[in-house]
């Protein structure tokens, strides 16, 4: 694999004058990889994991960081300003984007975590996530193009037959072909039971797919020679609702038996959306007009297959939440150190200047520490989930269905928390970044308002916060009879028992233990109330998810604080890093975690205050 970046001819468009320039947080990433989660030991238990040596991991992180910092981060603001251009059913991405993508392909980055037999590097899935985090933080819109392709590849890999894998995987792994996820239609978003797109079987075993899909990210672009659409549609006579949906592979350009490109398929982009943010990502209305497609998986089992793609996308969207927090923090800190405003309440700190820097003021510290706590805490949650995903893929490769289902359930419990909680936190961090800048934060050239606009979509697509909350409380907790919930709580209990007698950890453990008991009690109490009134699930769900997210993040901040205390004794050179880690944990426990106190009140409240008003009560004053 060629890790060394290739310099783009002519260079990238210039970075905006004040746009935050992304710097990969390698020290923090390596702290989690090497010390908190001990990924090296983890990799040794995976088939093929022995290739992920410390030297290999460092090389991947370092070279990916250079690519992100030098090539795609400078495209972030220019891509937002220029956006995608649509003409004659074709989409042109912003200037420099295709050249950066060609460099990405030349480096072999797309196939990092995909099987060797299809041209990939065969490395663990988690290494691909580390890569995606850096790319997504540096330039989220650009990263959506290869990101959607990875979801399509995962779906084909998990559910396609051997012929489909042999045909589609190699060019997609190489990056010559891209992929999309085509679910939403004009009449249905989350409620996929309303899907109307039809697939008519043909004598040659193919299908003719007809229908309209909307909000299709990367549905049309100029980055690759072909785009492989993964499409939900109904077969003739299929049952109504979600039990009658099948899944199809529909290429933009048809193929012959040898996989060579033929004529254009009957699938076209009719328009692209004018959006609040992520302007460099094409969001398309796609029309399938008798397009040739191929069934993937079993008939009427399409939604089950598509969940592979959807869960990939949800974890990917969680990365956007972390990235929004990280990039906003990276913009806020230097500004707060440089910008002079007023004097400190405790006395002048910079007597040689006309005023003190913003960073001396407590409220600015509050905003900076909130961003830092969310970005670093979210990263820890993500990396823990990565290990579960690694184990799932290892079990899939070995045919170990029992353990695959176990890890799938564990990851399934965390996925709605990762997706919804971390994106809400990311949106909050982005807004705090704009607030740190004051009036300048509202001005485009400084780049902070772009982060706010780009981050806002993360709480909407791949299932809104409300949908994720219903999934967590309704499906994972109540229908799952608290099984996976109890399993995760059990892990925290083990951690508490192992550390409750450590002097330096006692303040964290005492608070964590109390919140864990409350989490268990509140969960059981909501379950009891929901048995009597099903509206309780909907009325409590979002508050319950956020409440759960704060407690989960507290657990990982306690883990990081413990490791920081231990490492500080042996690695003096990084003492400031470890001290900051412990101090951020203290801030989180003292000023962020108490948000659970109000959430447990609101999530236990009766649905009556929500559902009691008649529809007529929602009048518009006529």
Coordinates of C-alpha atoms in Angstrom, one line a residue:
X1 CA 0.0 0.0 0.0
X2 CA 1.4 3.4 -1.0
X3 CA 1.0 5.5 2.2
X4 CA 3.1 8.5 1.0
X5 CA 0.8 11.3 -0.2
X6 CA 1.0 12.4 -3.8
X7 CA 1.2 16.1 -4.4
X8 CA -1.7 17.5 -6.4
X9 CA -0.5 19.2 -9.6
X10 CA -1.3 22.9 -9.4
X11 CA -2.1 22.7 -5.7
X12 CA -5.4 23.0 -3.8
X13 CA -7.6 26.0 -3.7
X14 CA -6.4 28.4 -1.0
X15 CA -7.7 28.0 2.6
X16 CA -10.0 30.8 3.7
X17 CA -8.2 33.6 5.6
X18 CA -9.4 32.6 9.0
X19 CA -10.8 29.1 8.5
X20 CA -9.7 26.7 11.2
X21 CA -7.0 24.5 9.7
X22 CA -7.4 20.9 10.8
X23 CA -4.6 19.2 12.7
X24 CA -5.0 15.5 13.4
X25 CA -5.2 14.9 17.2
X26 CA -2.7 12.0 16.9
X27 CA -1.5 12.2 20.5
X28 CA -5.1 11.7 21.7
X29 CA -5.8 9.0 19.2
X30 CA -2.7 7.1 20.1
X31 CA -3.6 7.5 23.8
X32 CA -6.8 5.6 23.2
X33 CA -5.4 3.1 20.8
X34 CA -2.3 2.2 22.8
X35 CA -3.2 2.9 26.4
X36 CA -6.9 3.0 27.1
X37 CA -8.2 0.2 24.8
X38 CA -4.9 -1.6 24.1
X39 CA -5.7 -2.2 20.5
X40 CA -2.4 -4.2 19.9
X41 CA -3.6 -7.0 22.2
X42 CA -7.1 -6.7 20.6
X43 CA -5.7 -7.1 17.1
X44 CA -3.7 -10.3 18.1
X45 CA -7.1 -12.0 18.7
X46 CA -8.4 -11.2 15.2
X47 CA -7.7 -13.3 12.1
X48 CA -5.2 -11.3 10.1
X49 CA -4.8 -8.8 12.9
X50 CA -1.1 -9.6 13.2
X51 CA -0.6 -7.4 10.2
X52 CA -1.7 -4.4 12.3
X53 CA 1.6 -3.9 14.0
X54 CA 2.4 -0.8 16.0
X55 CA 4.7 0.4 13.1
X56 CA 1.9 -0.2 10.6
X57 CA -0.7 1.6 12.7
X58 CA 1.7 4.6 13.2
X59 CA 2.4 4.7 9.5
X60 CA -1.3 4.7 8.6
X61 CA -2.1 7.4 11.1
X62 CA 0.8 9.7 10.2
X63 CA 0.2 9.5 6.4
X64 CA -3.5 9.8 6.6
X65 CA -3.0 12.8 8.9
X66 CA -0.8 14.5 6.3
X67 CA -3.3 13.8 3.5
X68 CA -6.1 15.3 5.6
X69 CA -4.2 18.3 6.8
X70 CA -2.5 19.2 3.5
X71 CA -5.0 18.2 0.8
X72 CA -8.6 17.9 1.9
X73 CA -8.7 20.4 4.8
X74 CA -7.8 23.2 2.5
X75 CA -10.7 22.2 0.3
X76 CA -13.3 22.5 3.1
X77 CA -14.1 26.2 2.9
X78 CA -13.7 26.6 -0.9
X79 CA -16.0 23.5 -1.4
X80 CA -18.6 25.1 0.9
X81 CA -18.5 28.4 -1.1
X82 CA -18.5 26.8 -4.5
X83 CA -20.7 23.8 -3.9
X84 CA -21.7 21.2 -6.4
X85 CA -22.9 22.3 -9.9
X86 CA -25.8 20.6 -11.7
X87 CA -26.3 20.7 -15.4
X88 CA -27.8 18.3 -17.9
X89 CA -28.4 15.6 -15.3
X90 CA -24.7 15.7 -14.3
X91 CA -23.0 16.9 -11.1
X92 CA -19.6 18.5 -11.0
X93 CA -18.0 18.5 -7.6
X94 CA -16.1 21.6 -6.3
X95 CA -12.7 22.5 -7.8
X96 CA -9.9 20.3 -6.6
X97 CA -12.1 17.6 -5.2
X98 CA -11.7 15.0 -7.9
X99 CA -7.9 15.5 -7.9
X100 CA -7.9 14.9 -4.1
X101 CA -10.0 11.8 -4.6
X102 CA -7.6 10.5 -7.3
X103 CA -4.8 10.9 -4.8
X104 CA -6.9 9.1 -2.2
X105 CA -7.4 6.2 -4.7
X106 CA -3.7 6.1 -5.6
X107 CA -2.8 5.8 -2.0
X108 CA -5.0 2.7 -1.6
X109 CA -7.0 4.2 1.2
X110 CA -10.4 3.0 0.2
X111 CA -9.5 -0.7 0.6
X112 CA -7.7 -0.3 3.9
X113 CA -10.1 -2.6 5.9
X114 CA -11.5 -4.7 3.1
X115 CA -10.5 -8.3 2.2
X116 CA -7.3 -9.0 0.3
X117 CA -9.1 -11.2 -2.2
X118 CA -10.9 -8.1 -3.5
X119 CA -7.8 -6.0 -3.6
X120 CA -8.0 -4.5 -0.1
X121 CA -5.4 -4.4 2.6
X122 CA -7.3 -6.9 4.8
X123 CA -6.6 -4.8 8.0
X124 CA -9.2 -4.6 10.9
X125 CA -12.3 -2.4 10.4
X126 CA -11.2 -0.1 13.2
X127 CA -8.3 1.2 11.3
X128 CA -10.7 2.3 8.6
X129 CA -12.7 4.2 11.2
X130 CA -9.6 6.0 12.5
X131 CA -9.0 7.0 8.9
X132 CA -12.6 8.1 8.4
X133 CA -12.5 10.2 11.6
X134 CA -9.6 12.2 10.3
X135 CA -11.1 12.6 6.9
X136 CA -14.5 13.5 8.2
X137 CA -13.1 16.2 10.6
X138 CA -10.9 17.7 8.0
X139 CA -13.7 17.9 5.3
X140 CA -16.9 16.2 6.1
X141 CA -18.5 16.9 2.7
X142 CA -15.6 15.4 0.8
X143 CA -15.5 12.4 3.0
X144 CA -19.1 11.5 2.3
X145 CA -18.2 10.3 -1.2
X146 CA -15.8 7.5 -0.1
X147 CA -17.9 7.0 3.1
X148 CA -21.1 6.1 1.2
X149 CA -19.1 3.7 -0.9
X150 CA -17.8 1.9 2.1
X151 CA -21.4 1.3 3.3
X152 CA -22.3 -0.1 -0.1
X153 CA -19.3 -2.4 -0.1
X154 CA -20.1 -3.6 3.4
X155 CA -23.7 -4.5 2.2
X156 CA -22.4 -6.4 -0.9
X157 CA -19.7 -8.1 1.2
X158 CA -22.2 -9.3 3.9
X159 CA -25.2 -10.1 1.7
X160 CA -24.1 -10.5 -1.9
X161 CA -23.5 -13.8 -3.7
X162 CA -20.0 -14.8 -4.9
X163 CA -20.6 -13.5 -8.4
X164 CA -21.8 -10.1 -7.1
X165 CA -18.8 -9.8 -4.8
X166 CA -16.4 -10.8 -7.6
X167 CA -18.0 -8.3 -9.9
X168 CA -18.5 -5.2 -7.7
X169 CA -16.0 -5.4 -4.9
X170 CA -12.6 -5.1 -6.7
X171 CA -13.4 -1.8 -8.5
X172 CA -15.2 -0.4 -5.4
X173 CA -12.4 -1.4 -3.1
X174 CA -9.9 0.2 -5.4
X175 CA -12.0 3.3 -5.5
X176 CA -12.7 3.4 -9.2
X177 CA -16.4 2.9 -8.5
X178 CA -18.5 4.5 -5.8
X179 CA -21.7 3.5 -4.0
X180 CA -24.9 5.0 -2.6
X181 CA -27.8 4.1 -0.4
X182 CA -31.2 4.7 -1.9
X183 CA -34.0 4.5 0.7
X184 CA -36.0 7.7 1.0
X185 CA -38.9 8.5 -1.4
X186 CA -41.0 11.7 -1.7
X187 CA -43.8 10.1 0.4
X188 CA -41.7 8.3 3.0
X189 CA -38.6 8.9 5.0
X190 CA -38.2 6.9 8.2
X191 CA -41.4 4.9 7.5
X192 CA -39.9 2.6 4.8
X193 CA -43.1 0.5 4.8
X194 CA -44.4 3.1 2.4
X195 CA -41.7 2.5 -0.3
X196 CA -43.3 2.4 -3.8
X197 CA -40.3 1.8 -6.1
X198 CA -41.0 -1.4 -8.1
X199 CA -38.7 -4.1 -9.5
X200 CA -40.0 -6.3 -12.3
X201 CA -38.2 -9.7 -12.8
X202 CA -36.7 -10.4 -16.3
X203 CA -36.0 -13.7 -18.0
X204 CA -32.2 -13.2 -17.7
X205 CA -32.5 -13.0 -13.9
X206 CA -32.2 -9.2 -13.7
X207 CA -34.9 -6.8 -12.7
X208 CA -36.2 -3.5 -14.1
X209 CA -36.3 -1.0 -11.2
X210 CA -38.6 2.0 -11.5
X211 CA -39.3 4.8 -8.9
X212 CA -38.0 8.0 -7.4
X213 CA -35.6 8.3 -4.5
X214 CA -34.7 11.6 -2.8
X215 CA -32.0 12.9 -0.5
X216 CA -29.5 10.5 -2.1
X217 CA -26.0 11.5 -1.0
X218 CA -23.4 11.1 -3.7
X219 CA -26.1 9.9 -6.1
X220 CA -24.4 11.6 -9.0
X221 CA -20.9 13.1 -9.2
X222 CA -17.7 13.2 -11.3
X223 CA -15.3 11.4 -8.9
X224 CA -15.6 7.9 -10.3
X225 CA -16.4 6.1 -13.6
X226 CA -19.3 4.2 -12.1
X227 CA -21.7 4.5 -9.2
X228 CA -23.3 1.4 -7.6
X229 CA -26.7 2.2 -6.2
X230 CA -28.1 0.0 -3.4
X231 CA -31.9 0.4 -3.8
X232 CA -34.9 -0.7 -1.8
X233 CA -37.8 -1.7 -4.0
X234 CA -40.9 -4.0 -4.1
X235 CA -41.4 -7.1 -6.2
X236 CA -44.8 -7.9 -7.8
X237 CA -47.2 -9.3 -5.2
X238 CA -44.9 -8.5 -2.3
X239 CA -46.6 -8.1 1.1
X240 CA -47.4 -4.6 2.2
X241 CA -45.2 -2.8 4.7
X242 CA -41.6 -3.5 5.6
X243 CA -42.0 -7.2 5.1
X244 CA -42.4 -6.8 1.4
X245 CA -39.2 -4.8 0.6
X246 CA -36.3 -6.3 -1.4
X247 CA -32.8 -4.9 -2.0
X248 CA -31.2 -4.4 -5.4
X249 CA -27.8 -3.5 -6.9
X250 CA -28.4 -0.9 -9.7
X251 CA -25.2 0.3 -11.5
X252 CA -25.1 3.8 -13.0
X253 CA -23.3 2.2 -16.0
X254 CA -24.3 -1.3 -17.1
X255 CA -21.8 -4.1 -17.3
X256 CA -21.1 -7.1 -19.5
X257 CA -20.4 -10.6 -18.1
X258 CA -16.7 -9.8 -17.6
X259 CA -17.6 -6.6 -15.6
X260 CA -16.6 -4.2 -18.4
X261 CA -18.5 -0.9 -18.7
X262 CA -21.3 -0.8 -21.3
X263 CA -24.0 1.7 -22.0
X264 CA -25.5 4.1 -19.4
X265 CA -28.3 2.5 -17.2
X266 CA -31.7 4.1 -17.0
X267 CA -31.0 5.9 -13.7
X268 CA -30.5 9.7 -13.7
X269 CA -30.2 12.6 -11.3
X270 CA -33.0 15.0 -11.9
X271 CA -31.9 17.7 -9.5
X272 CA -29.7 18.4 -6.5
X273 CA -30.9 20.0 -3.3
X274 CA -29.9 23.5 -2.2
X275 CA -29.0 22.9 1.4
X276 CA -28.1 24.7 4.6
X277 CA -24.7 23.0 4.8
X278 CA -22.4 20.3 3.4
X279 CA -22.5 22.1 0.1
X280 CA -19.8 20.0 -1.5
X281 CA -21.8 16.8 -1.0
X282 CA -24.3 16.2 -3.8
X283 CA -27.7 15.5 -2.4
X284 CA -29.7 14.1 -5.3
X285 CA -33.2 13.3 -6.6
X286 CA -32.7 10.0 -8.4
X287 CA -35.1 8.6 -11.0
X288 CA -35.0 4.9 -11.9
X289 CA -36.9 4.4 -15.1
X290 CA -36.7 0.7 -15.8
X291 CA -33.1 0.6 -14.7
X292 CA -31.4 -2.8 -14.8
X293 CA -30.8 -4.1 -11.3
X294 CA -29.9 -7.3 -9.5
X295 CA -31.4 -8.8 -6.3
X296 CA -29.1 -8.9 -3.3
X297 CA -30.0 -11.2 -0.5
X298 CA -33.4 -12.9 -0.3
X299 CA -36.7 -11.6 -1.7
X300 CA -38.7 -9.5 0.8
X301 CA -35.7 -9.4 3.2
X302 CA -34.2 -6.2 1.8
X303 CA -34.6 -4.1 5.0
X304 CA -32.6 -6.7 6.9
X305 CA -29.8 -6.4 4.4
X306 CA -30.0 -2.7 4.2
X307 CA -29.5 -2.4 8.0
X308 CA -25.9 -3.3 7.3
X309 CA -25.6 -0.2 5.3
X310 CA -27.7 1.9 7.6
X311 CA -25.7 0.9 10.7
X312 CA -22.5 1.7 8.8
X313 CA -23.9 5.1 8.0
X314 CA -25.1 5.7 11.6
X315 CA -21.6 5.0 13.0
X316 CA -20.3 7.2 10.2
X317 CA -22.6 10.0 11.3
X318 CA -21.4 9.6 14.9
X319 CA -18.0 10.4 13.5
X320 CA -19.5 13.7 12.2
X321 CA -20.5 14.5 15.7
X322 CA -17.0 14.0 17.0
X323 CA -15.5 15.8 14.0
X324 CA -17.8 18.8 14.6
X325 CA -16.7 19.0 18.2
X326 CA -13.0 18.6 17.3
X327 CA -12.9 21.1 14.5
X328 CA -14.9 23.7 16.5
X329 CA -12.4 23.2 19.4
X330 CA -9.4 23.5 17.1
X331 CA -10.8 26.8 15.8
X332 CA -11.9 28.1 19.2
X333 CA -8.7 27.6 21.2
X334 CA -6.2 29.7 19.1
X335 CA -8.9 32.5 18.8
X336 CA -9.5 32.5 22.6
X337 CA -5.7 32.7 23.2
X338 CA -5.2 35.6 20.7
X339 CA -8.3 37.7 21.0
X340 CA -8.0 40.4 23.7
X341 CA -11.1 41.4 25.5
X342 CA -11.5 43.0 29.0
X343 CA -9.5 42.2 32.1
X344 CA -9.7 39.1 34.2
X345 CA -12.0 39.3 37.2
X346 CA -9.2 38.1 39.4
X347 CA -6.7 40.7 38.2
X348 CA -4.7 41.6 35.1
X349 CA -3.1 38.6 33.4
X350 CA -1.4 40.3 30.5
X351 CA -0.2 43.7 31.7
X352 CA 1.8 44.4 28.6
X353 CA -1.3 44.3 26.5
X354 CA -4.4 46.5 26.3
X355 CA -6.6 43.7 27.6
X356 CA -6.4 40.0 28.6
X357 CA -7.0 37.1 26.2
X358 CA -10.5 35.6 26.1
X359 CA -9.1 32.3 27.5
X360 CA -8.7 33.8 31.0
X361 CA -12.5 34.3 31.3
X362 CA -14.4 31.5 33.1
X363 CA -17.3 31.4 30.6
X364 CA -15.0 31.0 27.7
X365 CA -13.2 28.2 29.5
X366 CA -16.6 26.6 30.0
X367 CA -17.2 26.6 26.3
X368 CA -13.7 25.3 25.4
X369 CA -13.8 22.6 28.0
X370 CA -17.3 21.5 26.8
X371 CA -16.0 21.1 23.3
X372 CA -12.9 19.3 24.5
X373 CA -14.9 16.9 26.7
X374 CA -17.3 16.1 23.9
X375 CA -14.7 15.5 21.2
X376 CA -12.4 13.4 23.4
X377 CA -15.1 11.6 25.2
X378 CA -16.9 10.9 22.0
X379 CA -13.7 9.6 20.4
X380 CA -13.4 7.1 23.3
X381 CA -17.0 5.9 22.8
X382 CA -16.3 5.4 19.1
X383 CA -13.1 3.5 19.6
X384 CA -14.8 1.1 22.0
X385 CA -17.5 0.5 19.5
X386 CA -14.8 -0.1 16.9
X387 CA -13.5 -3.0 18.9
X388 CA -17.0 -4.6 18.9
X389 CA -17.2 -4.1 15.1
X390 CA -13.8 -5.7 14.7
X391 CA -15.0 -8.7 16.6
X392 CA -18.2 -8.9 14.6
X393 CA -16.3 -9.0 11.3
X394 CA -13.9 -11.5 12.7
X395 CA -16.8 -13.8 13.7
X396 CA -18.4 -13.3 10.3
X397 CA -15.2 -14.4 8.5
X398 CA -14.9 -17.4 10.8
X399 CA -18.6 -18.4 10.4
X400 CA -19.1 -18.0 14.2
X401 CA -22.7 -16.9 14.2
X402 CA -23.2 -17.3 17.9
X403 CA -20.5 -14.8 18.9
X404 CA -21.4 -12.6 15.9
X405 CA -24.9 -12.2 17.2
X406 CA -23.5 -11.4 20.7
X407 CA -21.3 -8.6 19.4
X408 CA -24.0 -7.4 17.0
X409 CA -26.4 -7.0 20.0
X410 CA -23.8 -5.1 22.0
X411 CA -23.0 -2.8 19.2
X412 CA -26.7 -2.4 18.3
X413 CA -27.3 -1.2 21.9
X414 CA -24.6 1.5 21.6
X415 CA -25.3 2.6 18.0
X416 CA -28.3 4.9 18.6
X417 CA -26.5 6.5 21.5
X418 CA -23.4 7.0 19.4
X419 CA -25.4 8.4 16.4
X420 CA -27.8 10.7 18.3
X421 CA -26.0 11.7 21.5
X422 CA -22.7 12.4 19.7
X423 CA -24.3 14.4 16.9
X424 CA -26.3 16.5 19.4
X425 CA -23.1 17.1 21.3
X426 CA -21.3 18.0 18.1
X427 CA -24.0 20.5 17.1
X428 CA -23.7 22.1 20.6
X429 CA -19.9 22.2 20.3
X430 CA -20.2 23.9 16.9
X431 CA -22.5 26.5 18.3
X432 CA -20.2 27.1 21.2
X433 CA -17.3 27.6 18.7
X434 CA -19.3 30.3 17.0
X435 CA -20.0 31.8 20.4
X436 CA -16.4 32.0 21.4
X437 CA -15.7 34.1 18.3
X438 CA -18.5 36.4 19.2
X439 CA -19.6 38.6 16.2
X440 CA -16.8 37.2 14.1
X441 CA -18.3 33.7 14.5
X442 CA -21.3 34.9 12.5
X443 CA -19.1 36.0 9.6
X444 CA -18.4 33.5 6.8
X445 CA -14.7 34.1 6.4
X446 CA -13.8 32.9 9.9
X447 CA -15.3 29.5 9.1
X448 CA -17.1 28.8 12.3
X449 CA -20.6 29.3 11.0
X450 CA -19.8 26.6 8.3
X451 CA -19.2 24.1 11.0
X452 CA -22.6 25.0 12.6
X453 CA -24.3 24.5 9.2
X454 CA -22.5 21.3 8.3
X455 CA -23.1 19.8 11.8
X456 CA -26.8 20.5 11.9
X457 CA -27.6 17.8 9.3
X458 CA -26.0 15.1 11.5
X459 CA -28.9 15.1 13.9
X460 CA -31.4 14.6 11.0
X461 CA -30.1 12.1 8.4
X462 CA -29.6 8.3 9.0
X463 CA -32.5 8.6 11.5
X464 CA -33.3 11.7 13.5
X465 CA -32.5 11.9 17.2
X466 CA -36.1 11.0 17.9
X467 CA -35.9 7.9 15.7
X468 CA -32.7 6.8 17.3
X469 CA -34.2 7.4 20.7
X470 CA -37.2 5.2 19.9
X471 CA -34.8 2.5 18.6
X472 CA -32.9 2.6 21.9
X473 CA -35.8 2.7 24.4
X474 CA -38.4 0.9 22.4
X475 CA -36.5 -1.8 20.5
X476 CA -33.2 -2.2 22.3
X477 CA -34.4 -1.7 25.9
X478 CA -38.0 -2.7 26.2
X479 CA -38.5 -5.2 23.4
X480 CA -35.0 -6.6 24.2
X481 CA -36.1 -7.0 27.8
X482 CA -33.1 -5.0 29.0
X483 CA -30.7 -7.8 28.0
X484 CA -28.0 -5.7 26.3
X485 CA -28.6 -2.9 28.7
X486 CA -27.8 -5.2 31.6
X487 CA -24.7 -6.4 29.8
X488 CA -23.3 -3.0 29.3
X489 CA -24.2 -2.0 32.9
X490 CA -22.3 -5.1 34.0
X491 CA -19.1 -3.9 32.3
X492 CA -19.3 -0.6 34.2
X493 CA -19.9 -2.4 37.5
X494 CA -16.7 -4.4 36.9
X495 CA -14.8 -1.2 36.2
X496 CA -16.2 0.3 39.4
X497 CA -15.3 -2.7 41.5
X498 CA -11.7 -2.7 40.1
X499 CA -11.1 0.9 40.8
X500 CA -13.2 1.9 43.8
X501 CA -10.3 1.6 46.2
X502 CA -7.9 3.7 44.2
X503 CA -7.4 6.9 46.1
X504 CA -7.2 9.2 43.0
X505 CA -10.2 7.5 41.4
X506 CA -12.6 7.6 44.3
X507 CA -14.2 11.0 43.4
X508 CA -15.0 9.6 39.9
X509 CA -16.1 6.2 41.1
X510 CA -18.5 7.5 43.8
X511 CA -20.3 9.7 41.2
X512 CA -20.3 7.0 38.5
X513 CA -21.7 4.4 40.9
X514 CA -24.6 6.7 41.9
X515 CA -25.5 7.5 38.3
X516 CA -25.3 3.8 37.4
X517 CA -27.8 2.9 40.1
X518 CA -30.1 5.8 38.9
X519 CA -29.8 4.7 35.3
X520 CA -30.9 1.2 36.2
X521 CA -33.8 2.4 38.4
X522 CA -35.0 5.0 35.8
X523 CA -34.9 2.4 33.0
X524 CA -37.0 -0.1 35.0
X525 CA -39.4 2.7 36.1
X526 CA -40.0 3.8 32.5
X527 CA -40.5 0.2 31.4
X528 CA -43.2 -0.2 34.1
X529 CA -44.9 3.0 33.1
X530 CA -44.8 2.1 29.4
X531 CA -46.7 -1.2 30.1
X532 CA -49.6 1.0 31.2
X533 CA -49.3 3.7 28.6
X534 CA -47.4 3.2 25.3
X535 CA -47.1 7.0 24.8
X536 CA -44.6 6.9 27.6
X537 CA -42.0 5.4 25.2
X538 CA -42.3 8.3 22.8
X539 CA -42.5 11.0 25.5
X540 CA -39.5 9.7 27.4
X541 CA -37.3 8.5 24.6
X542 CA -35.2 11.5 23.6
X543 CA -34.5 12.5 27.2
X544 CA -33.7 8.9 28.0
X545 CA -31.2 8.7 25.2
X546 CA -29.4 11.9 26.1
X547 CA -29.5 10.8 29.8
X548 CA -27.9 7.5 28.8
X549 CA -25.4 9.2 26.6
X550 CA -24.1 11.4 29.4
X551 CA -23.7 8.4 31.7
X552 CA -21.9 6.3 29.0
X553 CA -19.5 9.1 28.3
X554 CA -18.9 9.5 32.0
X555 CA -17.8 5.9 32.1
X556 CA -15.3 6.4 29.4
X557 CA -14.0 9.6 31.0
X558 CA -13.4 7.7 34.2
X559 CA -11.5 5.1 32.2
X560 CA -9.3 7.8 30.5
X561 CA -8.7 9.5 33.9
X562 CA -7.5 6.2 35.4
X563 CA -5.1 5.5 32.6
X564 CA -3.8 9.1 32.7
X565 CA -3.1 8.8 36.4
X566 CA -1.1 5.6 35.7
X567 CA 0.8 6.8 32.7
X568 CA 1.7 10.1 34.4
X569 CA 3.8 8.2 36.9
X570 CA 5.9 6.6 34.2
X571 CA 5.9 9.0 31.2
X572 CA 7.0 12.4 32.5
X573 CA 7.3 13.9 29.0
X574 CA 3.6 13.7 28.4
X575 CA 2.6 14.9 31.9
X576 CA 0.9 18.1 30.6
X577 CA -1.3 15.9 28.3
X578 CA -2.2 13.6 31.2
X579 CA -2.9 16.4 33.6
X580 CA -5.2 18.0 31.0
X581 CA -7.0 14.7 30.5
X582 CA -7.7 14.4 34.2
X583 CA -8.8 18.0 34.5
X584 CA -11.2 17.5 31.6
X585 CA -12.6 14.4 33.2
X586 CA -13.2 16.5 36.4
X587 CA -14.9 19.2 34.4
X588 CA -17.1 16.7 32.7
X589 CA -18.2 15.0 36.0
X590 CA -18.8 18.4 37.7
X591 CA -20.4 20.5 35.0
X592 CA -21.7 18.2 32.2
X593 CA -22.8 15.0 33.9
X594 CA -25.3 16.9 36.2
X595 CA -27.4 17.6 33.2
X596 CA -28.8 14.1 33.9
X597 CA -30.6 15.5 37.0
X598 CA -33.1 17.5 34.9
X599 CA -33.4 14.8 32.2
X600 CA -34.4 12.1 34.7
X601 CA -37.2 14.5 35.8
X602 CA -38.5 15.1 32.3
X603 CA -38.2 11.6 31.1
X604 CA -40.3 10.3 34.0
X605 CA -43.0 12.9 33.5
X606 CA -46.4 11.8 32.4
X607 CA -47.2 12.0 28.6
X608 CA -50.3 13.9 29.5
X609 CA -48.6 17.3 29.2
X610 CA -47.6 16.3 25.6
X611 CA -50.7 14.4 24.5
X612 CA -53.4 16.2 26.4
X613 CA -53.9 19.1 24.1
X614 CA -56.4 18.6 21.2
X615 CA -55.3 19.2 17.7
X616 CA -57.5 22.3 17.7
X617 CA -55.3 23.6 20.5
X618 CA -52.4 23.9 18.0
X619 CA -54.2 26.8 16.2
X620 CA -52.3 29.5 14.3
X621 CA -54.4 32.2 15.8
X622 CA -57.1 32.4 13.2

